[in-house]
Coordinates of C-alpha atoms in Angstrom, one line a residue:
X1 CA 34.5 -15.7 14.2
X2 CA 32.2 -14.1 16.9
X3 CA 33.2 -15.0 20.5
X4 CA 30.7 -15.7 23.5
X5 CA 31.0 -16.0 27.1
X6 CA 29.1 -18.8 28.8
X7 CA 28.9 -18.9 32.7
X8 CA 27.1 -21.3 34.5
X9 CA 27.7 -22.9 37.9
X10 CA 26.8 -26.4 36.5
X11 CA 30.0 -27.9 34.6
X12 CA 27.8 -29.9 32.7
X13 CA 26.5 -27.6 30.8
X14 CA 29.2 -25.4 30.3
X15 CA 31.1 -28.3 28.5
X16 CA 27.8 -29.1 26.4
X17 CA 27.4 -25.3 25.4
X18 CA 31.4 -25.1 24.8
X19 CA 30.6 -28.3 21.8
X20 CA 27.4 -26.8 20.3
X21 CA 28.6 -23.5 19.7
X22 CA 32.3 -24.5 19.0
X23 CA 30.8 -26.0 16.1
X24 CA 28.6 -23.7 15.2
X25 CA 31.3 -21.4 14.4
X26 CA 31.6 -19.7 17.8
X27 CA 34.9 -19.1 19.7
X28 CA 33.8 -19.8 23.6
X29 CA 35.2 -18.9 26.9
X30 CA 33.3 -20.6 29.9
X31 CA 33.6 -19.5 33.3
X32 CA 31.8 -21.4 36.4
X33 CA 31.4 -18.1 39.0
X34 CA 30.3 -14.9 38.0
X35 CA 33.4 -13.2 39.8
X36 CA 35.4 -15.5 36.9
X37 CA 33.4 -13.9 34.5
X38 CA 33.6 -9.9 35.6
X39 CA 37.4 -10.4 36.4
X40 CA 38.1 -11.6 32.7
X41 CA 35.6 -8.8 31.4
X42 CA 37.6 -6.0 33.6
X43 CA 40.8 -7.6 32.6
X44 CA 43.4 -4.9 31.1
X45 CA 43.2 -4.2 27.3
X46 CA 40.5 -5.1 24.7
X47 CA 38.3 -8.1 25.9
X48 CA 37.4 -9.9 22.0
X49 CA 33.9 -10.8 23.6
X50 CA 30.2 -10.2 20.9
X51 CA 27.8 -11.8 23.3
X52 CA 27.8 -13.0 27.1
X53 CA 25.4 -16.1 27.9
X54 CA 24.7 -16.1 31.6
X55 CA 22.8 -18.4 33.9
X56 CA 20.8 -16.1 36.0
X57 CA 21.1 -18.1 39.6
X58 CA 25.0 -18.7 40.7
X59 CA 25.9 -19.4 44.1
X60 CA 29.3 -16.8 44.4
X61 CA 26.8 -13.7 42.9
X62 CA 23.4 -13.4 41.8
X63 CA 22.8 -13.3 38.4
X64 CA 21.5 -9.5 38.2
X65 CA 24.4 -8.5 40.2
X66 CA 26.7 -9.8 37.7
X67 CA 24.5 -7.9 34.8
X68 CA 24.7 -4.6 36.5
X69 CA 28.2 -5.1 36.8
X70 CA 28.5 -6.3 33.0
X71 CA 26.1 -3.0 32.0
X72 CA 28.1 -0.6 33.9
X73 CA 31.6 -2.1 32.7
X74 CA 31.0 -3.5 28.7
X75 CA 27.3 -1.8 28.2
X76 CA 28.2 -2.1 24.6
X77 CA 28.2 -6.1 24.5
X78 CA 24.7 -7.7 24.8
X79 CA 23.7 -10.3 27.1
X80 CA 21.4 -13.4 27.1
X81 CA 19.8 -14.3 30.3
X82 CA 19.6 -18.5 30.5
X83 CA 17.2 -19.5 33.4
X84 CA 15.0 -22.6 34.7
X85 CA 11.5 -22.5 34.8
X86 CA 11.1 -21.7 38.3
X87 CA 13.0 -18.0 37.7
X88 CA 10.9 -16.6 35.3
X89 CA 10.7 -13.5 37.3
X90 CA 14.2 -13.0 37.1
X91 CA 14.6 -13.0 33.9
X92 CA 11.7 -10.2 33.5
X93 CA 14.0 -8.1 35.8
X94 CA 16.8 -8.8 33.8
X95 CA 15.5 -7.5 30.7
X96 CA 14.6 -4.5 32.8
X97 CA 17.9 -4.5 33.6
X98 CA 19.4 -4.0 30.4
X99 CA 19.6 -7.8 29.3
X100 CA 19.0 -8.5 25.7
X101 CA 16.8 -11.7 26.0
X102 CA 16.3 -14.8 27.6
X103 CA 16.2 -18.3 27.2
X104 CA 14.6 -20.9 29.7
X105 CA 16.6 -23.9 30.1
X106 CA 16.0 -27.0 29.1
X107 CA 16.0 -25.1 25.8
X108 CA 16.2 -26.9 22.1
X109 CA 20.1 -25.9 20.8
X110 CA 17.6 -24.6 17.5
X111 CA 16.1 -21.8 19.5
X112 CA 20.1 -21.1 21.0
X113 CA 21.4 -20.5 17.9
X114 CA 18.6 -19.0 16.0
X115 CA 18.6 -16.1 19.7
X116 CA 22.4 -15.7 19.3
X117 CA 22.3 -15.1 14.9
X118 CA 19.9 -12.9 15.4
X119 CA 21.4 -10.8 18.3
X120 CA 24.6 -10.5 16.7
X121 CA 23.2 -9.5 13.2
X122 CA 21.3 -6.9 15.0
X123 CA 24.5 -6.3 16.7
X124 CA 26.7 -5.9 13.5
X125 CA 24.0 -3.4 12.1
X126 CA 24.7 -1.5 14.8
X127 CA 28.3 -1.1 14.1
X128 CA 27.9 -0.4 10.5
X129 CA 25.3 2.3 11.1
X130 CA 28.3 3.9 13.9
X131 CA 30.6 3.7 11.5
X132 CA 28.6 4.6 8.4
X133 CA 27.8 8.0 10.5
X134 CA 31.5 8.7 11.5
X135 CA 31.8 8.6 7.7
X136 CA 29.9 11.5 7.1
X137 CA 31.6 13.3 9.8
X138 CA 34.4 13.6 7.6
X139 CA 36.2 16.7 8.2
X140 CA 32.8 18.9 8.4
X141 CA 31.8 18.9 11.9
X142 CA 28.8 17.7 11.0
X143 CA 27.0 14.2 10.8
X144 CA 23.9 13.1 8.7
X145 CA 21.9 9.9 9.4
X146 CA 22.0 8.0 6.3
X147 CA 21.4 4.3 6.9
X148 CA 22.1 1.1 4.5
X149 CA 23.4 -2.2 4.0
X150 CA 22.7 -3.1 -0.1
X151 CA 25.3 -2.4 -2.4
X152 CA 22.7 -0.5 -4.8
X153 CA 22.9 2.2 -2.0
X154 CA 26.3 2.0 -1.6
X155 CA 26.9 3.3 -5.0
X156 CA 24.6 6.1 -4.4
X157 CA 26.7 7.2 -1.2
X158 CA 29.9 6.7 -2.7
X159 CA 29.0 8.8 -5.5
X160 CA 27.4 11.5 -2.7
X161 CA 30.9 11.5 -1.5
X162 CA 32.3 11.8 -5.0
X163 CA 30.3 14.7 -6.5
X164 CA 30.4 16.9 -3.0
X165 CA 33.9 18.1 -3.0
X166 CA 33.3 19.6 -6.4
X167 CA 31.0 23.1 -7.0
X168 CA 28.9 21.4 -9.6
X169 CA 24.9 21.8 -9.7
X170 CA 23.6 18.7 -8.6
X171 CA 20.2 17.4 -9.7
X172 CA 18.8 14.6 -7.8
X173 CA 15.8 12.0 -9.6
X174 CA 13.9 9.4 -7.3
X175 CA 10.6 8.8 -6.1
X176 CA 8.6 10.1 -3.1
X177 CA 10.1 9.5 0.1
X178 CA 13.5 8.3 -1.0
X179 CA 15.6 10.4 0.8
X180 CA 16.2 13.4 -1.7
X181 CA 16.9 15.9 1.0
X182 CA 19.1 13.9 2.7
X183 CA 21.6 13.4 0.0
X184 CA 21.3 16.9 -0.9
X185 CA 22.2 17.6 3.1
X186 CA 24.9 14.8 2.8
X187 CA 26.4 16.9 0.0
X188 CA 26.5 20.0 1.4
X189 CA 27.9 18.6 4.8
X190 CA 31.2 16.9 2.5
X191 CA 31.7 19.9 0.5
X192 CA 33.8 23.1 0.4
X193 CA 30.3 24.8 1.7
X194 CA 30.2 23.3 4.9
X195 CA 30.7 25.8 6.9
X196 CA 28.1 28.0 5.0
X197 CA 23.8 27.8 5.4
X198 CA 22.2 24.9 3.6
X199 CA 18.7 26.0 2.7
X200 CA 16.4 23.9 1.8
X201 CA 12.9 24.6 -0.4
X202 CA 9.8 22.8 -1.6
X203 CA 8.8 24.8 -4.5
X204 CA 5.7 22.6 -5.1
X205 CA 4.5 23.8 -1.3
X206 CA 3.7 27.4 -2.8
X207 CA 2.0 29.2 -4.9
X208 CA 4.4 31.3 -8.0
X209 CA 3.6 34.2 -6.3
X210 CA 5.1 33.7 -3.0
X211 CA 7.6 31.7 -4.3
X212 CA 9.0 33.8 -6.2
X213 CA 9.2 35.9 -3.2
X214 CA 10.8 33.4 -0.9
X215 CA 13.5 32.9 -3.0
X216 CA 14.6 35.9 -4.3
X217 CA 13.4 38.4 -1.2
X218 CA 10.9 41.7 -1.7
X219 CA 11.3 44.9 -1.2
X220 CA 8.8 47.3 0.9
X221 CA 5.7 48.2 -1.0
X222 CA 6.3 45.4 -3.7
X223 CA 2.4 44.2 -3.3
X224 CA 0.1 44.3 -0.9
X225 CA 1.6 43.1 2.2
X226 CA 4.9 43.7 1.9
X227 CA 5.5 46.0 4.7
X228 CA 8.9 45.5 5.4
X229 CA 12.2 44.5 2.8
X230 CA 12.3 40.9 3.3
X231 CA 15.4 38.8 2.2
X232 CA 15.0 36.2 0.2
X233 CA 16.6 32.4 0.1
X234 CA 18.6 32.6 -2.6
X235 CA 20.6 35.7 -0.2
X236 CA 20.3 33.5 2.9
X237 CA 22.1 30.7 1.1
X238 CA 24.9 33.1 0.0
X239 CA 28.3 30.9 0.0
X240 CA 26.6 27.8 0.6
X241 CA 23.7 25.6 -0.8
X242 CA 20.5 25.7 -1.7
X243 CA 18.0 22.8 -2.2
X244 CA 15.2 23.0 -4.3
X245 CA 13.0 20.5 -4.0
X246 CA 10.3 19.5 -6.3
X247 CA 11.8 21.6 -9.0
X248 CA 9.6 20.2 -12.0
X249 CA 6.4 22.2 -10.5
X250 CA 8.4 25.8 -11.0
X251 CA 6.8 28.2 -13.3
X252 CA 8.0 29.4 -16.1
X253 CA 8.6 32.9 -15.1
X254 CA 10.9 31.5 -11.7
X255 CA 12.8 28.8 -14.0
X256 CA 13.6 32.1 -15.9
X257 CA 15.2 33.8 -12.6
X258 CA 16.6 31.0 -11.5
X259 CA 18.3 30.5 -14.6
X260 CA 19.9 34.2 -14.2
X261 CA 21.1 33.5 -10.3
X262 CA 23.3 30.5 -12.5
X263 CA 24.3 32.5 -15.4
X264 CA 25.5 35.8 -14.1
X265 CA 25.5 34.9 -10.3
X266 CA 22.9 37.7 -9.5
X267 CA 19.3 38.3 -8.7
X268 CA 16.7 41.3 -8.6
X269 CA 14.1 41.1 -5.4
X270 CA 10.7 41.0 -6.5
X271 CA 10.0 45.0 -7.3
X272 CA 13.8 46.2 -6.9
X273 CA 15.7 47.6 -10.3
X274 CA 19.1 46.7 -8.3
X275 CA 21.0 43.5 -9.2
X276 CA 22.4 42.0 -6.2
X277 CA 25.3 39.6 -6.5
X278 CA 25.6 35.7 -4.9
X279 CA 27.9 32.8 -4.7
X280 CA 25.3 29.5 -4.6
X281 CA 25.4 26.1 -5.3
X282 CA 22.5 24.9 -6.7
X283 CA 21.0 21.3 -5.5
X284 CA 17.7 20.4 -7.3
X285 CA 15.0 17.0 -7.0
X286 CA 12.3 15.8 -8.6
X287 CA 10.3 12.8 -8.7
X288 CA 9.6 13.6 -12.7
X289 CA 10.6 13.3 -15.6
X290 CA 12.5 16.5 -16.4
X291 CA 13.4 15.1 -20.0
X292 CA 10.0 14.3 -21.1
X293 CA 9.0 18.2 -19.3
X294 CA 11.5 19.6 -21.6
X295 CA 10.2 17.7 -24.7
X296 CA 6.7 18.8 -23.8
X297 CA 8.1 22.2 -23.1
X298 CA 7.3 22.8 -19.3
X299 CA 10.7 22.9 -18.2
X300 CA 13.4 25.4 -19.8
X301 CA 16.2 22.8 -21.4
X302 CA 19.1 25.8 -20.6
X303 CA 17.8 25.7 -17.1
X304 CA 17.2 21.4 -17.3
X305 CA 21.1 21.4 -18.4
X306 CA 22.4 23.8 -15.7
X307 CA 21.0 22.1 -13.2
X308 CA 21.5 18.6 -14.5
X309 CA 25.6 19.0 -14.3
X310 CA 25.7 15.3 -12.1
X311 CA 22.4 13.3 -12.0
X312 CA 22.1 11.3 -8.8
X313 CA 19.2 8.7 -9.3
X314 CA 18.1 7.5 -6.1
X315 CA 16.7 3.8 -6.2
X316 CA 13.2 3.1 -4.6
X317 CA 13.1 1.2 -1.4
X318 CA 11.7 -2.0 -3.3
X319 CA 15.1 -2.0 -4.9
X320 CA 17.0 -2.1 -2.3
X321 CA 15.1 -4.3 0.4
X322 CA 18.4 -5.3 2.2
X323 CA 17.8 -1.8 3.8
X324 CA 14.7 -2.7 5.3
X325 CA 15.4 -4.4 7.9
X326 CA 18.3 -1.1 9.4
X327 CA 16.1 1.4 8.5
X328 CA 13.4 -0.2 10.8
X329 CA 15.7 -0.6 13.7
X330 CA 16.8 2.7 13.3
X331 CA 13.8 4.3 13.2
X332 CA 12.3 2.0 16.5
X333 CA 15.4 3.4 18.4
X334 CA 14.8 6.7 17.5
X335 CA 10.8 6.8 18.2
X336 CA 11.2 4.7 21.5
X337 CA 13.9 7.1 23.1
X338 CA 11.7 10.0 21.8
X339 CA 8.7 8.4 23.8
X340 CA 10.8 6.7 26.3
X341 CA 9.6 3.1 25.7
X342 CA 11.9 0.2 26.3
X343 CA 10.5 -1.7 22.5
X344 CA 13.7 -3.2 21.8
X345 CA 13.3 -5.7 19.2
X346 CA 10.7 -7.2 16.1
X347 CA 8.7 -10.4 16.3
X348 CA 9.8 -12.9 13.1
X349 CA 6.7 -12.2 11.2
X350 CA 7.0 -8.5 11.7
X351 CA 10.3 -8.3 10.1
X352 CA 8.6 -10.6 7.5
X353 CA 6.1 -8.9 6.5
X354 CA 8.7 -4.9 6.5
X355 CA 10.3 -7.3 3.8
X356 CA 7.6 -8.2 1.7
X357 CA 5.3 -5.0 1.6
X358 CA 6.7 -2.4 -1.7
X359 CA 6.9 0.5 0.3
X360 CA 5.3 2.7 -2.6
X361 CA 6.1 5.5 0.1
X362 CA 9.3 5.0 0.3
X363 CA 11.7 5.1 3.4
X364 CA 8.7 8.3 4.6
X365 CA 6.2 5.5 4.8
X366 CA 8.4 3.1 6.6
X367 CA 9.4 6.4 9.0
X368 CA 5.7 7.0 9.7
X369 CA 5.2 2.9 10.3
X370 CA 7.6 2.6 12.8
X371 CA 6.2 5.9 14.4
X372 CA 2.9 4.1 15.0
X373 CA 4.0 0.8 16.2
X374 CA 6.0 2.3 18.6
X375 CA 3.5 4.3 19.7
X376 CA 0.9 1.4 20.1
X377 CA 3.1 -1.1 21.4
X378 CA 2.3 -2.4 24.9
X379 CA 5.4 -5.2 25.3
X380 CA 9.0 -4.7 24.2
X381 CA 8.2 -6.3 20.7
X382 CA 7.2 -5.0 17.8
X383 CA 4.4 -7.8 16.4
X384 CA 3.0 -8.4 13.1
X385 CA -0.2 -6.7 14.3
X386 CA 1.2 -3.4 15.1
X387 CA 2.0 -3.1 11.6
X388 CA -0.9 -1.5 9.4
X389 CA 1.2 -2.3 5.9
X390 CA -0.8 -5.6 5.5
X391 CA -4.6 -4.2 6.6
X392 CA -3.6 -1.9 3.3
X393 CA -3.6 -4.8 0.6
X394 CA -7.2 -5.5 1.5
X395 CA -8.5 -2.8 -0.3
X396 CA -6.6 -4.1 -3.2
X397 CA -9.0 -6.1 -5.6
X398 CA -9.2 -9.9 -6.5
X399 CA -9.6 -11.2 -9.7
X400 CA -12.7 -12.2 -10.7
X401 CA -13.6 -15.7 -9.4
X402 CA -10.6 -15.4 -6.9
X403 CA -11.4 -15.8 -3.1
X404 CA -10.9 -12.0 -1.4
X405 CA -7.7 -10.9 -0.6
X406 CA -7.4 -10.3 3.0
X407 CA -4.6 -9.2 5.8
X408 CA -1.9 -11.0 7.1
X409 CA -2.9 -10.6 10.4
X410 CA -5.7 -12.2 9.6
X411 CA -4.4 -14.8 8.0
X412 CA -2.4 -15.0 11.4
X413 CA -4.8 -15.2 13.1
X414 CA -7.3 -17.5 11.6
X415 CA -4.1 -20.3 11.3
X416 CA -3.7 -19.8 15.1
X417 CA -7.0 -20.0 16.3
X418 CA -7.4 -23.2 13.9
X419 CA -4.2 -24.8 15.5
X420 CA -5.3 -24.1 19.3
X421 CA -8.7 -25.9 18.4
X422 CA -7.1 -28.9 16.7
X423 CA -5.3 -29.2 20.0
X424 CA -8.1 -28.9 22.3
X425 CA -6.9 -25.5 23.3
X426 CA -2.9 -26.9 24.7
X427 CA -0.6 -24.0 24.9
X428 CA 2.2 -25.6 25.4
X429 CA 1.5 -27.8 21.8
X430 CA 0.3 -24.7 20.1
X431 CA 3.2 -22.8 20.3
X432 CA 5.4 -26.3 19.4
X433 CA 3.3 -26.4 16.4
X434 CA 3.5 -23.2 15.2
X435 CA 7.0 -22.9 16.0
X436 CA 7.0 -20.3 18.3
X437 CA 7.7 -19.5 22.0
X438 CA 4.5 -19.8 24.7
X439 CA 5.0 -16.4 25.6
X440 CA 4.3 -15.4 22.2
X441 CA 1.7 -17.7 22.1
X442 CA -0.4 -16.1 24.9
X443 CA 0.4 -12.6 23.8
X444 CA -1.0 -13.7 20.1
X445 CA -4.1 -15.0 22.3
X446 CA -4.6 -11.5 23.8
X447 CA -4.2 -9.2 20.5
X448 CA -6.2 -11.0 18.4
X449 CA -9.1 -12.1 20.5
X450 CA -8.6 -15.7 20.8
X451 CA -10.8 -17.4 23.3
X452 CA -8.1 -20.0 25.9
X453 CA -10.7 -22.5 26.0
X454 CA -10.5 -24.9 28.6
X455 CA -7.6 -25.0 30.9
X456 CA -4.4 -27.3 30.0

């Protein structure tokens, strides 16, 4: 049962806030003066507290000076700003402040509850992704950011964990942008290896040539160019691990060294006679079909099975669209520390339309999303419009007879601009209307163009 702290100076509403969200499944503490509140939150020992709902205007403290105290003492547990009209600037300082939204009394106990789910499921995701990378800390010394919540994921990771402590080649299957280095990362970071280089290759980014030379090192003289002896990948990944990536678009003539590095745990640089010995572990991806390559005969089937020891099949991100929502949160916090934005949070319809899109890209293409709305953003929300994911359907073609297919920001914005002139242009009804809050209202107006009309 998730626990709140409510303090107010009015009694009133303390005792109505203690009956809503007592039955609404909430365990509540109220407290009248902001010292009450800080005393209980310094109290000795573990304070059981997930959110803190404070009135921003108390008579013993003001209300920021009780949420620098709360951010300096518990910066871990989130707090929601509750404020009358007339203190509007207040609560814009207290988001600056560290608060993690407000609510402007008198508010509808719908748009309470709906703030406080969705601040403590962002909370919980939180805590999972902490605890999911303490997990892969385990006894390596080493942590890899691997973020889910669906239980088709879960069976990947668990079998990550699984197949790592063994010395077994690994070959990994999934589609663009799933994650394939990762889990080939993860493995190495589990296993005996650990303390050894992981190396990591994309054979499809050169030519048979060069990578044949990358891998297995030259020596001076080999071919024009080769000025110096030059170690190769398969030596730098002596002891430990080395990832091939893309290993369906290796030529014949590589597969064939590759496949002697396995057998006899040796290698020949690239125009050396001398046989030099290693100790790797092999970790292999592709987004093909090696079976079919072996039927056709482009891939070696000796090679094919010595690599193929434990098949990990990674599942696209349409299959598993519970991780959405995590993975876009933890990319937003990484891009807005990198470019030191405060974006904190997603409109509904943003997180509504991350759900719906297929992500043919994968979790790269929901990486390079978040990027750009981050970057674009001008307010601490990331809106349906920042989101390019629905501008990319409109390419996609109608059946014949079928009216166009067309954005859903457009779509957005068309419904919005329909609703404001059915109501002669009121905000304050628009935003009733549409279900959303006036300050999303006017910042709909300004991205998309809308004309305010006549005043309210």
């Amino acid at each position: 049962m998730p626990s709140v702290f409510v303090c107010d100076d009015e009694a009133d509403i303390l005792r109505y806030l203690d009956k809503l969200l007592s039955a609404n499944g909430y365990r509540v503490e109220t407290f009248l003066r902001g010292n009450e509140l800080l005393k209980r939150v310094k109290a000795p020992g573990a304070v059981e507290c997930d959110v803190i709902l404070q009135d921003v205007r108390m008579p013993d403290m003001d209300g920021l000076q009780v949420l620098k105290h709360l951010r300096s003492e518990r910066p871990e547990v989130p707090v929601v700003i509750m404020t009358a009209h007339g203190t509007i600037d207040d609560a814009v300082q207290a988001i600056k402040l560290g608060a993690y939204d407000y609510i402007t009394k008198p508010f509808p106990k719908e748009k309470l509850l709906t703030v406080l789910d969705r601040l403590l499921d962002h909370h919980r995701l939180a805590n999972e992704n902490l605890m999911l990378r303490k997990e892969l800390q385990r006894g390596t010394g080493r942590s890899e950011t691997m973020i889910f919540r669906s239980a088709r994921f879960r069976e990947v990771y668990d079998l990550t964990l699984q197949v790592a402590s063994s010395d077994a080649n690994i070959l990994i299957l999934g589609e663009s942008g799933t994650g394939k280095e990762l889990i080939a990362s993860t493995i190495h970071a589990n296993s005996p290896r650990a303390g050894k280089p992981f190396v990591s290759l994309n054979c499809a980014a050169l030519s048979d040539t060069l990578l044949e030379s990358q891998l297995f090192g030259h020596v001076r003289g080999a071919f024009t160019g080769a000025v110096i002896n030059q170690k190769g990948l398969v030596e730098e990944a002596d002891g430990g691990t080395l990832f091939l990536d893309e290993i369906g678009d290796v030529s014949p003539t590589v597969q064939a060294k590759l496949l002697r590095v396995i057998q006899e745990k040796d290698f020949i640089a690239v125009g050396s006679t001398r046989p030099r010995k290693v100790d790797v572990r092999f970790v292999a991806a592709t987004n093909k079909d090696l079976a079919n390559e072996v039927r056709d005969g482009r891939f070696r089937e000796d090679l094919y099975y010595r690599l193929n020891v434990i098949t990990v099949n990674l599942p696209s991100l349409r299959e598993r669209r519970e991780d959405i929502e995590p993975l876009a949160r933890h990319f937003l916090n990484i891009y807005t520390a990198k470019m030191k934005k405060e974006v904190r949070d997603f409109e509904d319809e943003a997180l509504t339309m991350l759900q719906d899109y297929d992500w043919p890209g994968n979790v790269r293409e929901l990486e390079n999303v978040m990027e750009r709305a981050v970057i674009l953003a001008r307010s601490n929300t990331i809106t349906a419009a920042l989101l390019p994911i629905g501008r990319r359907r409109e390419t996609a073609t109608a059946p014949h007879g079928a009216p166009p297919l067309v954005a859903l920001d457009e779509v957005e914005r068309q419904h919005i601009k329909a609703v404001l002139k059915r109501t002669g242009f009121h905000k304050s009804r628009t935003a009733e209307i549409l279900g959303i809050s006036r300050k999303t209202l006017d910042r709909k107006i300004v991205e998309f163009g809308l004309s305010a009309g006549r005043a309210e």
